[in-house]
CSV table of C-alpha atoms and ligand atoms in Angstrom, one decimal:
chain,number,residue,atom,x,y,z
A,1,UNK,CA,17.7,-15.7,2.0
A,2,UNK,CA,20.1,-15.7,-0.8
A,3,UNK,CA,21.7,-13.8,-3.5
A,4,UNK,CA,21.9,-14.6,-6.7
A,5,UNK,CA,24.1,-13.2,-9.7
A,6,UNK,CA,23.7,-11.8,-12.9
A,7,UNK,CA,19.7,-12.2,-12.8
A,8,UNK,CA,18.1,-11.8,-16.1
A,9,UNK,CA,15.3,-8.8,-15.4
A,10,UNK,CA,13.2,-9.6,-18.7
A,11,UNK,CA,10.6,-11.4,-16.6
A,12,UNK,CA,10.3,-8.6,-13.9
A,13,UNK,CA,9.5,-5.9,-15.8
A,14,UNK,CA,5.8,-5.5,-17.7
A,15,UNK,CA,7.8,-3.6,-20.3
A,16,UNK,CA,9.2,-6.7,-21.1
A,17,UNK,CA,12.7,-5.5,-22.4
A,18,UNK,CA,16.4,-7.3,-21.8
A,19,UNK,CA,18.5,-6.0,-18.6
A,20,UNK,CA,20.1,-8.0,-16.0
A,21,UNK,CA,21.2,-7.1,-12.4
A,22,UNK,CA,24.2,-8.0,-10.9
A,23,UNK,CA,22.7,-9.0,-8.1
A,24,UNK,CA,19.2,-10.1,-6.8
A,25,UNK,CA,17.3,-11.6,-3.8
A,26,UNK,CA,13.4,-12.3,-2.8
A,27,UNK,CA,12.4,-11.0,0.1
A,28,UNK,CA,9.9,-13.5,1.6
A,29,UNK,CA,9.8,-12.0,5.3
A,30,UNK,CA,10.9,-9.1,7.3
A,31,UNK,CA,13.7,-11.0,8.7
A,32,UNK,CA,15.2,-11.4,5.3
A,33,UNK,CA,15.8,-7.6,5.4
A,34,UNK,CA,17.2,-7.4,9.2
A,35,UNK,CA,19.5,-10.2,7.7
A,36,UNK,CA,20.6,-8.1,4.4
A,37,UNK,CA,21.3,-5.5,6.1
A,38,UNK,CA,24.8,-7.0,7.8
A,39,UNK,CA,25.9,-8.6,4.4
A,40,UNK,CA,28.5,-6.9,2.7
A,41,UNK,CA,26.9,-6.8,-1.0
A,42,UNK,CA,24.2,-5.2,0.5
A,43,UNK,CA,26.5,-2.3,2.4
A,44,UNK,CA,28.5,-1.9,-0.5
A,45,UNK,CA,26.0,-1.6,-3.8
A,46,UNK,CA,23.5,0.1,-4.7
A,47,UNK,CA,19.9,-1.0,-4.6
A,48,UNK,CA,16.8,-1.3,-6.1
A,49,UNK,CA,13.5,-2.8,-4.8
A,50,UNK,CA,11.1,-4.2,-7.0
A,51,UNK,CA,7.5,-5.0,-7.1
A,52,UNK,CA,5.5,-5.5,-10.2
A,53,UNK,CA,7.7,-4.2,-12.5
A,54,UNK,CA,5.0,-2.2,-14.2
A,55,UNK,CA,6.5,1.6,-13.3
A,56,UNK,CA,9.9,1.0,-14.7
A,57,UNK,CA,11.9,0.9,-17.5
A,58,UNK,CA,15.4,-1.1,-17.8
A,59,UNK,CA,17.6,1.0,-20.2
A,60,UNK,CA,20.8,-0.1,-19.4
A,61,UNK,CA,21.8,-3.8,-16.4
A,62,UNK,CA,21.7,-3.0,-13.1
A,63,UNK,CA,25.0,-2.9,-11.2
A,64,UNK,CA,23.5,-3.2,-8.0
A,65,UNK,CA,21.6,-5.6,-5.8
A,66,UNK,CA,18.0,-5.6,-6.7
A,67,UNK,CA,15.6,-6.7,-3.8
A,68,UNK,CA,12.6,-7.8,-5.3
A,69,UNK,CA,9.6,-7.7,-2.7
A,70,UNK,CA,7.5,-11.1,-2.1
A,71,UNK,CA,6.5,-10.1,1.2
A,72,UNK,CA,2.8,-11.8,1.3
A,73,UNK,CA,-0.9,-11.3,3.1
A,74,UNK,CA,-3.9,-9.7,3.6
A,75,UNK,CA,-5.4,-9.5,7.1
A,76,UNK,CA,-8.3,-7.5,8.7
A,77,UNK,CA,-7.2,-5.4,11.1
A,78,UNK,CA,-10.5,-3.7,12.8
A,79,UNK,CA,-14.4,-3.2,11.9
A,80,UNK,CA,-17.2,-1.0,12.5
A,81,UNK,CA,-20.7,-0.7,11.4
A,82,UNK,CA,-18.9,1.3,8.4
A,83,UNK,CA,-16.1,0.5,7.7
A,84,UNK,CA,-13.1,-1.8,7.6
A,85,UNK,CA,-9.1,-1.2,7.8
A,86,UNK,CA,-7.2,-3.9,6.0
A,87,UNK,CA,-3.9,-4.6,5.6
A,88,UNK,CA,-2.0,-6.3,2.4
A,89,UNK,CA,1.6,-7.0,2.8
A,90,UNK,CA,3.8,-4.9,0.1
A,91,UNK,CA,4.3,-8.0,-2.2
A,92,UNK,CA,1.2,-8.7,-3.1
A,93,UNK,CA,-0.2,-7.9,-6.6
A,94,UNK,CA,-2.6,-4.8,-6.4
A,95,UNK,CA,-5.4,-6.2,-8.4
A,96,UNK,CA,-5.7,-9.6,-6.7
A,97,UNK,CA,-5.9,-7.1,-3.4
A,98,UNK,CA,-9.1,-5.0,-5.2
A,99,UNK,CA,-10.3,-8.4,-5.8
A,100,UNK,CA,-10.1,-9.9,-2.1
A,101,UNK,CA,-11.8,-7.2,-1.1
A,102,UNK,CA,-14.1,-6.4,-3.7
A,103,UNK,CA,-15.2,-10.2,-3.2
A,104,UNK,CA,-16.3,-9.1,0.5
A,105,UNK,CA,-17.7,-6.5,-0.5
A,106,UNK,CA,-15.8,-3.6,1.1
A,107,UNK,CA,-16.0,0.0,-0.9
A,108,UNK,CA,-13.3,1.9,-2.3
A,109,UNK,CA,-10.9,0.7,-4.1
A,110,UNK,CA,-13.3,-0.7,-7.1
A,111,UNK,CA,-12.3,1.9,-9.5
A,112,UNK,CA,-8.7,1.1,-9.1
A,113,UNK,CA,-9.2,-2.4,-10.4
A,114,UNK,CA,-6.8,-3.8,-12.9
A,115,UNK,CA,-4.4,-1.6,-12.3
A,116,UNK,CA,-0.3,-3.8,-12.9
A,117,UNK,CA,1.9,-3.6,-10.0
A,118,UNK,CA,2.3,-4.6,-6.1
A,119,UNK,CA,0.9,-3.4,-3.1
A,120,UNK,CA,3.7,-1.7,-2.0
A,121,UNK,CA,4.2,0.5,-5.7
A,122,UNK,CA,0.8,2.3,-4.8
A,123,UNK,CA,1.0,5.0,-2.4
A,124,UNK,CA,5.0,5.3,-4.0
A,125,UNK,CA,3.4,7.0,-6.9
A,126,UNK,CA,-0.6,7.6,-5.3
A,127,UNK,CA,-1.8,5.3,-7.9
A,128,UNK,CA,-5.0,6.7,-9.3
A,129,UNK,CA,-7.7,6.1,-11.8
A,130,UNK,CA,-11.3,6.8,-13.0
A,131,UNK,CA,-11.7,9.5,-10.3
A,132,UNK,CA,-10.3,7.6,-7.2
A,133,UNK,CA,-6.5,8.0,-5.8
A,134,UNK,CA,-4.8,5.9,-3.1
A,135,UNK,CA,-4.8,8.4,-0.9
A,136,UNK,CA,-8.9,8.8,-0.7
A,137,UNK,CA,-8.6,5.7,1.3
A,138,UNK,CA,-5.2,5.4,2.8
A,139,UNK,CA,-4.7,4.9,6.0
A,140,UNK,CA,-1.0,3.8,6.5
A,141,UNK,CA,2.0,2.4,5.4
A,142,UNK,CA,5.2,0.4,7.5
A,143,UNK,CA,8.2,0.7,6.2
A,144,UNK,CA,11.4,-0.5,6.9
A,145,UNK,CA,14.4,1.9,6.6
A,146,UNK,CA,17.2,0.4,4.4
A,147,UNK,CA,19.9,2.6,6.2
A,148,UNK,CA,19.2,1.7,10.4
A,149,UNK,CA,16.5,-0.9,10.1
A,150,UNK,CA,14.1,0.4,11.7
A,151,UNK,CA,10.5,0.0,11.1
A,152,UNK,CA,8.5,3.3,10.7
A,153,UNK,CA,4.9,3.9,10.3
A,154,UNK,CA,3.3,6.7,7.5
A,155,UNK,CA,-0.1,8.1,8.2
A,156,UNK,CA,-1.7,9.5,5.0
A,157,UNK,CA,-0.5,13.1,5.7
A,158,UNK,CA,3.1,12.2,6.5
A,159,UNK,CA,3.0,10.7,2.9
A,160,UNK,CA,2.4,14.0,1.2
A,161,UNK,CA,0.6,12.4,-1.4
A,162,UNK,CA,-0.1,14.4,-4.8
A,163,UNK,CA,-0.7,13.7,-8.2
A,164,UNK,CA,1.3,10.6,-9.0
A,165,UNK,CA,3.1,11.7,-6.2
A,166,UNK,CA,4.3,11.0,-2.4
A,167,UNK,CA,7.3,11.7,-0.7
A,168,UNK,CA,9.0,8.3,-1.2
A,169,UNK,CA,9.5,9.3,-5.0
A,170,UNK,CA,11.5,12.7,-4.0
A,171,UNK,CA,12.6,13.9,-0.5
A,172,UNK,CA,13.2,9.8,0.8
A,173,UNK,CA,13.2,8.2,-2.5
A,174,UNK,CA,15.4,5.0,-2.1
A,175,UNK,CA,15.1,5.5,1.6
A,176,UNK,CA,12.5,2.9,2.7
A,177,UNK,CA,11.1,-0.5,1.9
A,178,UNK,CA,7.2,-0.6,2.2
A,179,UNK,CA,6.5,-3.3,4.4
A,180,UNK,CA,2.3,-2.9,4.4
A,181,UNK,CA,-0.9,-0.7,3.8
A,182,UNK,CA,-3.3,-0.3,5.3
A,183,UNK,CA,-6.5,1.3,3.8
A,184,UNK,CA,-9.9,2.5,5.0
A,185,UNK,CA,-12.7,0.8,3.4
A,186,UNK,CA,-16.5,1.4,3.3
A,187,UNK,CA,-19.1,-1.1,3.9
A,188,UNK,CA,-21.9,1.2,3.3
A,189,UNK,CA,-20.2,2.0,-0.7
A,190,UNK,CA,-20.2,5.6,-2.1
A,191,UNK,CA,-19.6,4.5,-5.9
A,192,UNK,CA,-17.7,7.2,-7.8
A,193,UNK,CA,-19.2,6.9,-11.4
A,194,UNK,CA,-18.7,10.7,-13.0
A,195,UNK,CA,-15.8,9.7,-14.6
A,196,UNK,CA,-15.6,9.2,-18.3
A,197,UNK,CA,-17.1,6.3,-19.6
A,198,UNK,CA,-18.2,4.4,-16.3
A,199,UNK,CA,-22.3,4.8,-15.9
A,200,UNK,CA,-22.4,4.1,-19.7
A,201,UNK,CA,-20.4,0.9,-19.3
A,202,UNK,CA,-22.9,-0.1,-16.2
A,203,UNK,CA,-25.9,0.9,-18.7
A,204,UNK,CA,-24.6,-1.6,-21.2
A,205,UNK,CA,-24.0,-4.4,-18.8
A,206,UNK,CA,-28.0,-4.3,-17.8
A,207,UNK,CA,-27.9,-5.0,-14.2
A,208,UNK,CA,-29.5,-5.6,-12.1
A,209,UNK,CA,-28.5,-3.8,-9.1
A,210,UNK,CA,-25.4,-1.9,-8.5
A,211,UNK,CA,-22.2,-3.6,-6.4
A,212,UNK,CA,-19.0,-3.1,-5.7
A,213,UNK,CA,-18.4,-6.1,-7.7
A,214,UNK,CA,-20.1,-4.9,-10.7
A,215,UNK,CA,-18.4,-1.4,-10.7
A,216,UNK,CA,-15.1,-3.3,-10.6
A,217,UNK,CA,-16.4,-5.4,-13.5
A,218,UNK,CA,-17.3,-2.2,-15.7
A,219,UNK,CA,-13.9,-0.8,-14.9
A,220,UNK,CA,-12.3,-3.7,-16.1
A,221,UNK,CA,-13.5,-3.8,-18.7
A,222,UNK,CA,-13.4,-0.2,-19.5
A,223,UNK,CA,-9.5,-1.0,-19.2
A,224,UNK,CA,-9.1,-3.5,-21.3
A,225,UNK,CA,-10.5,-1.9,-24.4
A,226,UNK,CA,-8.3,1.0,-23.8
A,227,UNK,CA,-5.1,0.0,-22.7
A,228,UNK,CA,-2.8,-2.7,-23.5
A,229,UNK,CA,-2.6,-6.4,-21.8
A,230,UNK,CA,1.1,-5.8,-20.4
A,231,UNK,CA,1.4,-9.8,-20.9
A,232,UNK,CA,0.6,-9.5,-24.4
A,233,UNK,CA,2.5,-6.4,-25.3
A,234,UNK,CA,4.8,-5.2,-23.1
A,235,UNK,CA,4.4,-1.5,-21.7
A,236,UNK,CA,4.3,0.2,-18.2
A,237,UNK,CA,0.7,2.4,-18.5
A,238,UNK,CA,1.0,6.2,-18.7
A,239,UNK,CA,4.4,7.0,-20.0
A,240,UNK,CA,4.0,10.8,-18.9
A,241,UNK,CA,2.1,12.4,-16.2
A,242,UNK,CA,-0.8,14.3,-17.7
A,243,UNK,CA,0.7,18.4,-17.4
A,244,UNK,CA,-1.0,20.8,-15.1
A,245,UNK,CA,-0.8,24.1,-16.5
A,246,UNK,CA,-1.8,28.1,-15.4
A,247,UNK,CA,-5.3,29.7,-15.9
A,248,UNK,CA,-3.4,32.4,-18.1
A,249,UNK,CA,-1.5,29.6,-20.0
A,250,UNK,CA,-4.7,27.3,-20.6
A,251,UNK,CA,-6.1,30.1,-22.2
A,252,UNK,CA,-3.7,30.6,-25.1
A,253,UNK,CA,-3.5,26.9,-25.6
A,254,UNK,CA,-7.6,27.4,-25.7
A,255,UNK,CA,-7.0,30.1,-28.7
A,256,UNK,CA,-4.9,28.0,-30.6
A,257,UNK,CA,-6.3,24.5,-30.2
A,258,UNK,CA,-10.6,25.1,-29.5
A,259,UNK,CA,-10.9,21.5,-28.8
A,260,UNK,CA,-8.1,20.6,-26.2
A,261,UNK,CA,-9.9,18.4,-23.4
A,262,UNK,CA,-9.4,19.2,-20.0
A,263,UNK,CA,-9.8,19.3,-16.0
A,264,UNK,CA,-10.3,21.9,-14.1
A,265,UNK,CA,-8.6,21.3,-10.6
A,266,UNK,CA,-8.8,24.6,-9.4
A,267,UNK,CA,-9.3,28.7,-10.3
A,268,UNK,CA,-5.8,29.2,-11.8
A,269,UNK,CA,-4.3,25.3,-12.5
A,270,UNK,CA,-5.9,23.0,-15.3
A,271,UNK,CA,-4.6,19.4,-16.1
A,272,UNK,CA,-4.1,18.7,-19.5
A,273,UNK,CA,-4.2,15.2,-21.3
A,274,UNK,CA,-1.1,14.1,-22.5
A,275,UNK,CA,-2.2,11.4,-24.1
A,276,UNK,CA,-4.4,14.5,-26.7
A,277,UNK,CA,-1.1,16.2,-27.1
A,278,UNK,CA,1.1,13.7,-27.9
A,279,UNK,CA,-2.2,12.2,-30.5
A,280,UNK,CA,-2.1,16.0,-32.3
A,281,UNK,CA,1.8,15.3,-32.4
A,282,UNK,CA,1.1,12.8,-35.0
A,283,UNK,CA,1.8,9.6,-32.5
A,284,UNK,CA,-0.6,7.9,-31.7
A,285,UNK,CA,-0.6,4.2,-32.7
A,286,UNK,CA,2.5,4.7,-34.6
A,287,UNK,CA,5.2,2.0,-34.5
A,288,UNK,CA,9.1,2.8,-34.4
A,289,UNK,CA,11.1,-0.6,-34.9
A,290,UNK,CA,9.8,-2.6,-32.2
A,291,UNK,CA,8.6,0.3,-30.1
A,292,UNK,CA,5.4,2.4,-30.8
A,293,UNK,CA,2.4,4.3,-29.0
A,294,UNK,CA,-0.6,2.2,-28.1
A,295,UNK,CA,-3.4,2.4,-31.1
A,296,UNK,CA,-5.7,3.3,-28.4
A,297,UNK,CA,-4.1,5.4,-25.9
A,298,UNK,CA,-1.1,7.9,-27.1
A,299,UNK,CA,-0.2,8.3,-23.5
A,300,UNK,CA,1.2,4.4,-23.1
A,301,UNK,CA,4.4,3.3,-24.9
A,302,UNK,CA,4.9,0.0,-26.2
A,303,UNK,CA,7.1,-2.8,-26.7
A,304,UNK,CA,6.3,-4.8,-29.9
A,305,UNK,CA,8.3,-7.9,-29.2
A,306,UNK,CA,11.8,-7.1,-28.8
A,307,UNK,CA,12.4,-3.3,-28.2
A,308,UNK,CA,15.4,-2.5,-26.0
A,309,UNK,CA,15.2,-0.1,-22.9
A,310,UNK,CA,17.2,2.5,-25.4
A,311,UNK,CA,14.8,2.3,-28.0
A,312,UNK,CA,11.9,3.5,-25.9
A,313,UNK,CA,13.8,5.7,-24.0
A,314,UNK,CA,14.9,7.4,-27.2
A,315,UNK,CA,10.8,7.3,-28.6
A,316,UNK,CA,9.8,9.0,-25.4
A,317,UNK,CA,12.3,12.1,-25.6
A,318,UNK,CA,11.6,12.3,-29.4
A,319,UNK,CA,7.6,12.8,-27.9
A,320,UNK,CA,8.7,15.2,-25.6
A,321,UNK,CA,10.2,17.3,-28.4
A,322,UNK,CA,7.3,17.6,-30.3
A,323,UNK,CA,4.8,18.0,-27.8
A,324,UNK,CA,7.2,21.0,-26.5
A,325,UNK,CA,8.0,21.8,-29.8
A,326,UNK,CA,3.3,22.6,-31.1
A,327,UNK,CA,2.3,23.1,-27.7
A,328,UNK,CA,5.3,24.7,-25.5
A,329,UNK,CA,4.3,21.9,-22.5
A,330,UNK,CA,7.2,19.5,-21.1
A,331,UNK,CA,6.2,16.4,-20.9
A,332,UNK,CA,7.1,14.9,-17.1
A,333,UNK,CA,7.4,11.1,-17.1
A,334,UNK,CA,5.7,8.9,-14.6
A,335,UNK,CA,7.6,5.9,-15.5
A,336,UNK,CA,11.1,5.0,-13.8
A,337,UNK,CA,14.2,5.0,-16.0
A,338,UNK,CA,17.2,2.9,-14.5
B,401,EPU,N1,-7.0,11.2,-25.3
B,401,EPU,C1,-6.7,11.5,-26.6
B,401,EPU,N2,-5.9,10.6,-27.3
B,401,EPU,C2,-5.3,9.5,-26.7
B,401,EPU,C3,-5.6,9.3,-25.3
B,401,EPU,C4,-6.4,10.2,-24.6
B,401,EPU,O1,-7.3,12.4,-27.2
B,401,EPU,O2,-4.6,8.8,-27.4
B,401,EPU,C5,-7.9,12.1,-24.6
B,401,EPU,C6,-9.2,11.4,-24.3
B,401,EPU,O3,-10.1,11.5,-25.3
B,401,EPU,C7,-9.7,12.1,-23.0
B,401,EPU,C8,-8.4,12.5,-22.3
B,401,EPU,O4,-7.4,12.4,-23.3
B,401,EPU,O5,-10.4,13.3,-23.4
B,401,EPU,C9,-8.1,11.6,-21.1
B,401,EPU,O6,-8.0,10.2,-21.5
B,401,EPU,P1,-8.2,9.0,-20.5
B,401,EPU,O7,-9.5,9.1,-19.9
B,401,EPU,O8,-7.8,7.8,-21.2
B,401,EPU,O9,-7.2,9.2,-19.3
B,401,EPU,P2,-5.7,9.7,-19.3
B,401,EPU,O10,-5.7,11.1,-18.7
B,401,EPU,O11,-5.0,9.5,-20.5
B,401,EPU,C10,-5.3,8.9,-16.8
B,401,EPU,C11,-4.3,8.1,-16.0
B,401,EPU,C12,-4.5,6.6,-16.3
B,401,EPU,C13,-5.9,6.2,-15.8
B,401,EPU,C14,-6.9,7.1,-16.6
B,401,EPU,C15,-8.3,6.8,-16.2
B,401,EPU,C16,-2.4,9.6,-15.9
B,401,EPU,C17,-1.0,9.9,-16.3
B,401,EPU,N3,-3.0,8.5,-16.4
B,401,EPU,O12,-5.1,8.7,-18.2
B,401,EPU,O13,-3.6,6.0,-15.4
B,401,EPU,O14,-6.1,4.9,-16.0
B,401,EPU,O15,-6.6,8.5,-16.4
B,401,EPU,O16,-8.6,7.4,-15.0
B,401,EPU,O17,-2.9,10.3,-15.0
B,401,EPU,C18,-1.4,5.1,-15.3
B,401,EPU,O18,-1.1,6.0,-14.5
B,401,EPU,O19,-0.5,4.3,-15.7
B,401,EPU,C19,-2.7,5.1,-15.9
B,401,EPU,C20,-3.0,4.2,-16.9
C-alpha cells in the first residue's frame, strides 16, 4: 500500500471535470486499511473514499487523502430452493455485479442494470431505479470503521434506508468504509414491469419468453436512450432528488400547473419529478459554456468537454432558483459536492 501525491482526479470522477487530491491510495485488501490507519497522513487529514466516481462533483482539489476502493469479488454465500445471498466486495463496479448475476439467473437486481458507480456507493445513497431500490433486496453490508478499525456488520434495518437515503450519508457519514453487500436474490423471479416504459420496451423486443436477462436488456436499453453515456459526456445521473411534497401543497401546484406528473407514495406526501420542473423552467437541453442539462432528461447535468466543478456548481443553484422561484419547491441535490 502506498500513497501517492498530488493525484490528478479527472479520471475518477464520471463528471469528468479537473481536481486533484493531495493525497491518494488503492485499497486492494482489508489489510491495506488496518495498515492506514497507523500512518500519520492518514491520522492527520481528512478523507474521502471513492468508488465510481459517478455521485460526486469536484468543485475545488482535495486537501486530503483520498482512499479510492479496489477491494474485489463476488462469492455465493448460501442457497435454497428460492433464493440466493451473494456477496460482491465494495470495489466492484455495480453493473458488472447485475451482470454476474443476471448471467446465473438470480432475480432482483435486473431493473437496476446500468446503473455507474461501485458496489459499495449503493446502499450509501439506496440506489434505485424503474421501481426497484437496494433495499428491496438487501441483506447486509461490512464495514470497516475508519476511527477504531473495527469491522461492523449492517442489517437492512440498521441502514435506515429511504429515498436516496441511508444513514451513512447523515448520522455516520464519513464514518465507515463499506467492505461488502450482501443481497437476497430470487431464483423463482418476481419481474417488476409497471414502471414507465418497461413492458412496452419487452413488447418491441418480440421475445420469446421473459428472463431475467431479457428484462435487464430492456432496461438497458431504456437507459441509454434517455440518459447520457458518462464516457461520452461527462455527468453524475440525477443532479437533484425528485421533491416529495404535502397533499395540501400538491393540490395548489395541481391548480396552477393541470399537467404536473406525479407519484403518489402515500395519503398526504406526493413525489414530484424534478426533471418536469426544471423542463417548465426553460432548461432542459440547454447548454451554458461547457456545461448544460441533458437534451433528454432535465434532471441530469452535463459536462460538454471541459466544464469546471465551479461551472456546474454555479448551473445547478441558478436551477434551483428558478424552480423555487415558478414553483416554490427547493430543489435537494443527490449528487456530492467536495
Ligand atoms: N420528465 C420531464 N422532463 C424531463 C425529465 C423527466 O418532463 O426532462 C418527466 C417524465 O416525463 C416523467 C417524469 O418526469 O413523467 C419522471 O421521469 P423519469 O421516468 O425519467 O424518472 P426521474 O424521476 O427523472 C428517477 C431517478 C433515476 C431513475 C429513473 C427511472 C431520481 C432522482 N432519479 O428519475 O435515477 O433512473 O427515475 O427509475 O429519483 C439517478 O438517481 O441518478 C437516476 C438516474
Amino acid at each position: 500500500m502506498t500513497i501517492k501525491s498530488n493525484v490528478s482526479l479527472k479520471p475518477f470522477n464520471t463528471f469528468g471535470v479537473s481536481a486533484t487530491t493531495k493525497y491518494f491510495t488503492r485499497i486492494e485488501k482489508i489489510a491495506d486499511l488496518q495498515t492506514l490507519l497507523k500512518n500519520p497522513i492518514y491520522q492527520q487529514t481528512q478523507k474521502l473514499i471513492l468508488g465510481g466516481g459517478s455521485n460526486v462533483l469536484f468543485t475545488q482539489d482535495f486537501e486530503g487523502l483520498l482512499l479510492y476502493n479496489n477491494l474485489k469479488g463476488i462469492q455465493k454465500v448460501k442457497e435454497t430452493k428460492e433464493h440466493v445471498w451473494v456477496k460482491a466486495n465494495s470495489g466492484e463496479n455495480w453493473h458488472q455485479f447485475v451482470l454476474y448475476c443476471v448471467e446465473k439467473n438470480w432475480a432482483g437486481i435486473e431493473n437496476l442494470s446500468l446503473i455507474p458507480g461501485s458496489v459499495g456507493a449503493a446502499p450509501l445513497q439506496n440506489i434505485g431505479a424503474y421501481g426497484v431500490e437496494l433495499k428491496d433486496v438487501f441483506k447486509e453490508l461490512e464495514a470497516f470503521d475508519l476511527q477504531t478499525g473495527e469491522i461492523v456488520i449492517f442489517k437492512n434495518q440498521d441502514c435506515r434506508f429511504g429515498y436516496r437515503e441511508s444513514v451513512f450519508k447523515n448520522v455516520l457519514k464519513g464514518r465507515y468504509f463499506v467492505l461488502s453487500v450482501t443481497l437476497k436474490l430470487d431464483k423463482n423471479p418476481q419481474y417488476k414491469l409497471d414502471y414507465g416504459v418497461i413492458r412496452q420496451q419487452l413488447d418491441a423486443m418480440n421475445i420469446s419468453k421473459l428472463s431475467v436477462k431479457e428484462v435487464s436488456n430492456a432496461i438497458c436499453i431504456i437507459r441509454q436512450k434517455k440518459l447520457p453515456n458518462p464516457k461520452k459526456i461527462g455527468n453524475a445521473g440525477s443532479f437533484f432528488k425528485n421533491p416529495v411534497v404535502s397533499q395540501s401543497f400538491f393540490e395548489k401546484l395541481q391548480n396552477q400547473f393541470p399537467d404536473v406528473p406525479f407519484y403518489r407514495l402515500d395519503a398526504d406526501t406526493i413525489k414530484v419529478p424534478a426533471g418536469w420542473l426544471i423542463e417548465q423552467c426553460g432548461w432542459k437541453g440547454k447548454k451554458v459554456g461547457q456545461t448544460g442539462t441533458y437534451k433528454n432528461q432535465a434532471l441530469v447535468l452535463v459536462n460538454h468537454g471541459a466544464a469546471t466543478g465551479k461551472e456546474v456548481a454555479k448551473l445547478a443553484r441558478d436551477i434551483q432558483f428558478s424552480v423555487t422561484e415558478k414553483f416554490n419547491i427547493k430543489l435537494e441535490q443527490e449528487v456530492n459536492t467536495i
